[in-house]
Short mmCIF file of N, CA and C in Angstrom, two decimals:
data_model
loop_
_atom_site.label_atom_id
_atom_site.label_comp_id
_atom_site.label_asym_id
_atom_site.label_seq_id
_atom_site.Cartn_x
_atom_site.Cartn_y
_atom_site.Cartn_z
N GLY U 967 -48.95 87.54 16.33
CA GLY U 967 -50.86 87.14 16.92
C GLY U 967 -51.44 86.91 15.71
N VAL U 968 -52.31 86.97 15.91
CA VAL U 968 -53.56 86.54 15.17
C VAL U 968 -53.23 87.47 14.37
N GLY U 969 -54.48 88.23 15.17
CA GLY U 969 -54.51 89.75 14.43
C GLY U 969 -53.18 90.67 13.72
N GLU U 970 -51.76 90.50 13.56
CA GLU U 970 -51.23 90.69 12.78
C GLU U 970 -51.15 89.92 11.97
N GLU U 971 -51.12 88.82 11.58
CA GLU U 971 -50.91 87.78 10.46
C GLU U 971 -52.50 88.41 9.92
N LEU U 972 -53.74 88.29 10.38
CA LEU U 972 -54.92 88.83 9.61
C LEU U 972 -54.52 90.10 8.67
N ILE U 973 -53.91 91.32 9.05
CA ILE U 973 -53.69 92.12 8.83
C ILE U 973 -52.49 91.84 7.89
N ARG U 974 -52.00 90.82 7.93
CA ARG U 974 -50.81 90.95 6.92
C ARG U 974 -51.19 90.27 5.60
N ILE U 975 -52.09 89.20 6.15
CA ILE U 975 -52.81 88.56 4.97
C ILE U 975 -53.43 89.69 3.92
N SER U 976 -54.41 90.44 4.98
CA SER U 976 -55.15 91.67 3.93
C SER U 976 -54.34 92.55 3.14
N LYS U 977 -53.97 92.53 3.45
CA LYS U 977 -52.42 93.90 2.59
C LYS U 977 -51.64 92.75 2.07
N LEU U 978 -51.17 91.13 1.62
CA LEU U 978 -50.86 90.48 0.50
C LEU U 978 -51.70 91.11 -0.22
N THR U 979 -52.78 90.49 0.09
CA THR U 979 -54.08 89.86 -1.70
C THR U 979 -54.90 91.58 -1.48
N GLY U 980 -54.48 92.54 -1.50
CA GLY U 980 -54.86 93.74 -2.00
C GLY U 980 -56.24 94.06 -1.09
N GLY U 981 -56.58 93.51 -0.34
CA GLY U 981 -57.54 93.56 0.57
C GLY U 981 -58.86 92.56 0.13
N ARG U 982 -58.30 92.03 -0.31
CA ARG U 982 -59.07 90.98 -1.50
C ARG U 982 -59.65 89.72 -0.17
N VAL U 983 -58.98 89.03 0.59
CA VAL U 983 -59.10 88.38 1.23
C VAL U 983 -58.96 88.90 2.98
N ILE U 984 -60.21 88.85 3.12
CA ILE U 984 -60.64 89.84 4.93
C ILE U 984 -61.00 88.58 5.81
N TYR U 985 -60.70 88.63 6.72
CA TYR U 985 -60.69 87.73 7.88
C TYR U 985 -62.77 87.90 8.43
N LEU U 986 -63.53 86.50 8.24
CA LEU U 986 -64.76 86.86 8.69
C LEU U 986 -65.33 86.44 10.23
N GLY U 987 -64.62 85.45 10.56
CA GLY U 987 -65.05 85.21 11.97
C GLY U 987 -64.70 83.57 12.05
N GLU U 988 -65.27 82.98 12.98
CA GLU U 988 -64.75 81.94 13.90
C GLU U 988 -66.11 80.18 13.48
N TRP U 989 -65.90 79.17 13.00
CA TRP U 989 -66.55 77.83 13.33
C TRP U 989 -65.79 76.84 13.86
N HIS U 990 -66.84 76.26 15.26
CA HIS U 990 -66.44 75.25 15.86
C HIS U 990 -67.39 74.62 15.63
N SER U 991 -66.92 73.21 16.52
CA SER U 991 -68.27 72.41 16.48
C SER U 991 -68.16 71.92 17.93
N HIS U 992 -69.84 71.22 18.32
CA HIS U 992 -69.92 71.56 19.89
C HIS U 992 -69.87 69.41 19.75
N PRO U 993 -69.59 69.04 20.96
CA PRO U 993 -69.13 67.77 20.88
C PRO U 993 -70.81 67.26 20.55
N PRO U 994 -70.79 65.70 20.44
CA PRO U 994 -72.29 65.15 19.89
C PRO U 994 -73.28 65.32 21.37
N ASN U 995 -74.42 65.36 21.35
CA ASN U 995 -75.49 65.42 22.16
C ASN U 995 -75.29 66.83 22.99
N CYS U 996 -74.93 67.33 22.69
CA CYS U 996 -75.08 69.14 23.12
C CYS U 996 -75.07 70.18 22.16
N SER U 997 -76.15 71.74 23.03
CA SER U 997 -76.65 72.27 21.89
C SER U 997 -75.68 73.02 21.43
N THR U 998 -76.30 73.61 20.16
CA THR U 998 -75.79 74.66 19.40
C THR U 998 -75.28 76.14 19.55
N SER U 999 -75.70 76.32 21.43
CA SER U 999 -75.69 77.68 21.87
C SER U 999 -74.60 77.93 22.32
N MET U 1000 -74.46 78.87 22.06
CA MET U 1000 -72.68 80.37 22.81
C MET U 1000 -72.67 79.23 24.09
N SER U 1001 -71.24 78.97 24.58
CA SER U 1001 -71.04 79.21 26.05
C SER U 1001 -70.49 80.09 26.48
N THR U 1002 -70.22 80.34 27.46
CA THR U 1002 -69.71 81.73 28.35
C THR U 1002 -68.18 82.52 27.49
N ARG U 1003 -67.65 81.03 27.20
CA ARG U 1003 -66.21 81.13 26.08
C ARG U 1003 -66.69 82.04 24.93
N ASP U 1004 -68.09 81.08 24.38
CA ASP U 1004 -67.89 81.76 23.04
C ASP U 1004 -68.64 83.09 22.89
N GLU U 1005 -69.34 83.86 23.35
CA GLU U 1005 -69.93 84.75 24.18
C GLU U 1005 -68.39 86.06 24.00
N ILE U 1006 -67.39 85.34 25.10
CA ILE U 1006 -66.68 86.38 25.14
C ILE U 1006 -65.07 86.42 24.10
N LEU U 1007 -65.51 85.61 23.55
CA LEU U 1007 -65.10 85.48 21.89
C LEU U 1007 -65.53 86.07 20.49
N LEU U 1008 -66.64 85.76 20.67
CA LEU U 1008 -67.62 86.84 19.39
C LEU U 1008 -67.35 88.56 20.09
N SER U 1009 -66.99 88.79 20.80
CA SER U 1009 -67.26 90.28 21.67
C SER U 1009 -65.95 90.22 20.86
N GLN U 1010 -64.48 89.66 21.61
CA GLN U 1010 -63.41 90.28 21.00
C GLN U 1010 -63.02 90.15 19.08
N ILE U 1011 -64.14 89.24 19.30
CA ILE U 1011 -64.00 89.51 17.13
C ILE U 1011 -64.72 90.91 16.84
N ALA U 1012 -66.02 90.65 17.24
CA ALA U 1012 -67.12 92.13 17.07
C ALA U 1012 -66.14 93.81 17.11
N ASP U 1013 -64.78 93.87 18.16
CA ASP U 1013 -64.41 94.34 18.08
C ASP U 1013 -63.13 94.69 17.16
N PHE U 1014 -62.34 93.74 16.79
CA PHE U 1014 -61.80 94.07 16.17
C PHE U 1014 -61.58 94.11 14.59
N GLN U 1015 -63.33 93.56 14.31
CA GLN U 1015 -64.17 93.50 13.03
C GLN U 1015 -63.73 95.15 13.14
N ALA U 1016 -64.76 95.71 14.40
CA ALA U 1016 -65.33 97.47 13.91
C ALA U 1016 -64.51 98.24 13.54
N ALA U 1017 -62.91 98.00 13.23
CA ALA U 1017 -61.90 98.23 13.13
C ALA U 1017 -62.26 98.65 10.83
N GLU U 1018 -62.84 97.80 10.74
CA GLU U 1018 -63.06 97.68 9.32
C GLU U 1018 -64.78 97.54 8.50
N GLY U 1019 -65.39 97.96 10.17
CA GLY U 1019 -66.54 98.27 9.62
C GLY U 1019 -67.47 97.39 9.31
N PHE U 1020 -67.01 96.36 10.01
CA PHE U 1020 -67.85 94.85 9.74
C PHE U 1020 -68.22 93.94 11.51
N PRO U 1021 -69.65 93.48 11.47
CA PRO U 1021 -69.92 92.99 12.15
C PRO U 1021 -69.12 91.47 13.01
N ALA U 1022 -69.08 90.57 13.02
CA ALA U 1022 -68.35 89.30 13.79
C ALA U 1022 -69.16 88.53 14.26
N LEU U 1023 -68.82 87.17 13.17
CA LEU U 1023 -69.62 86.12 12.54
C LEU U 1023 -69.47 85.05 13.05
N MET U 1024 -69.59 84.00 13.53
CA MET U 1024 -69.89 82.65 13.98
C MET U 1024 -70.48 81.31 14.22
N LEU U 1025 -70.13 80.99 13.33
CA LEU U 1025 -70.82 79.31 13.03
C LEU U 1025 -70.52 78.49 14.43
N ILE U 1026 -71.42 77.42 15.20
CA ILE U 1026 -71.28 76.75 15.58
C ILE U 1026 -72.26 75.45 15.01
N VAL U 1027 -71.51 74.45 14.62
CA VAL U 1027 -71.76 73.04 13.95
C VAL U 1027 -71.99 72.33 15.10
N GLY U 1028 -73.11 71.48 15.20
CA GLY U 1028 -73.82 70.20 16.53
C GLY U 1028 -74.57 69.10 15.68
N ASP U 1029 -74.81 67.82 16.29
CA ASP U 1029 -75.80 66.84 15.75
C ASP U 1029 -76.89 67.80 15.23
N SER U 1030 -77.84 68.93 15.61
CA SER U 1030 -79.30 69.31 15.22
C SER U 1030 -78.53 70.58 14.39
N GLY U 1031 -77.48 70.84 13.83
CA GLY U 1031 -77.55 71.84 12.35
C GLY U 1031 -76.12 72.81 13.29
N VAL U 1032 -76.54 73.72 12.27
CA VAL U 1032 -75.84 75.21 12.70
C VAL U 1032 -76.58 76.05 12.91
N GLN U 1033 -75.87 76.95 13.95
CA GLN U 1033 -76.25 77.73 14.40
C GLN U 1033 -75.13 79.56 13.97
N VAL U 1034 -75.90 80.42 13.55
CA VAL U 1034 -75.37 81.37 13.41
C VAL U 1034 -75.43 82.73 13.99
N TYR U 1035 -74.56 83.18 14.12
CA TYR U 1035 -74.37 84.24 15.89
C TYR U 1035 -73.50 85.46 14.67
N LEU U 1036 -74.25 87.12 14.92
CA LEU U 1036 -73.81 88.16 14.05
C LEU U 1036 -73.61 88.78 14.84
N GLN U 1037 -72.38 89.87 15.30
CA GLN U 1037 -73.27 90.88 16.83
C GLN U 1037 -71.79 92.02 16.39
N GLU U 1038 -72.11 93.09 16.30
CA GLU U 1038 -71.37 94.49 15.96
C GLU U 1038 -70.81 95.12 17.51
N ALA U 1039 -69.68 95.23 16.86
CA ALA U 1039 -69.39 95.44 18.50
C ALA U 1039 -70.16 97.05 19.40
N LEU U 1040 -69.16 96.78 20.24
CA LEU U 1040 -70.51 97.97 21.58
C LEU U 1040 -70.30 99.16 21.47
N ASP U 1041 -70.60 100.55 21.34
CA ASP U 1041 -69.89 101.38 22.02
C ASP U 1041 -69.52 101.80 23.05
N ASP U 1042 -68.05 102.56 22.86
CA ASP U 1042 -67.82 103.19 24.57
C ASP U 1042 -69.07 103.82 25.58
#
């Protein structure tokens, strides 16, 4: 899956290339606010990134500009 591929790329580059997060665009005339699916994905990315000590990053592009979201994993 994606997680395994990210690990492979990191190992292949000696840790110089790392995963930061996701970006996507919303349709015309739509807000750049996160949808429920976006919130779930950002939480999943945060859990994945926690192993490396990094927060999750998501950028959403829309007509009104770019919205940046940063989230750290929640403690269990």
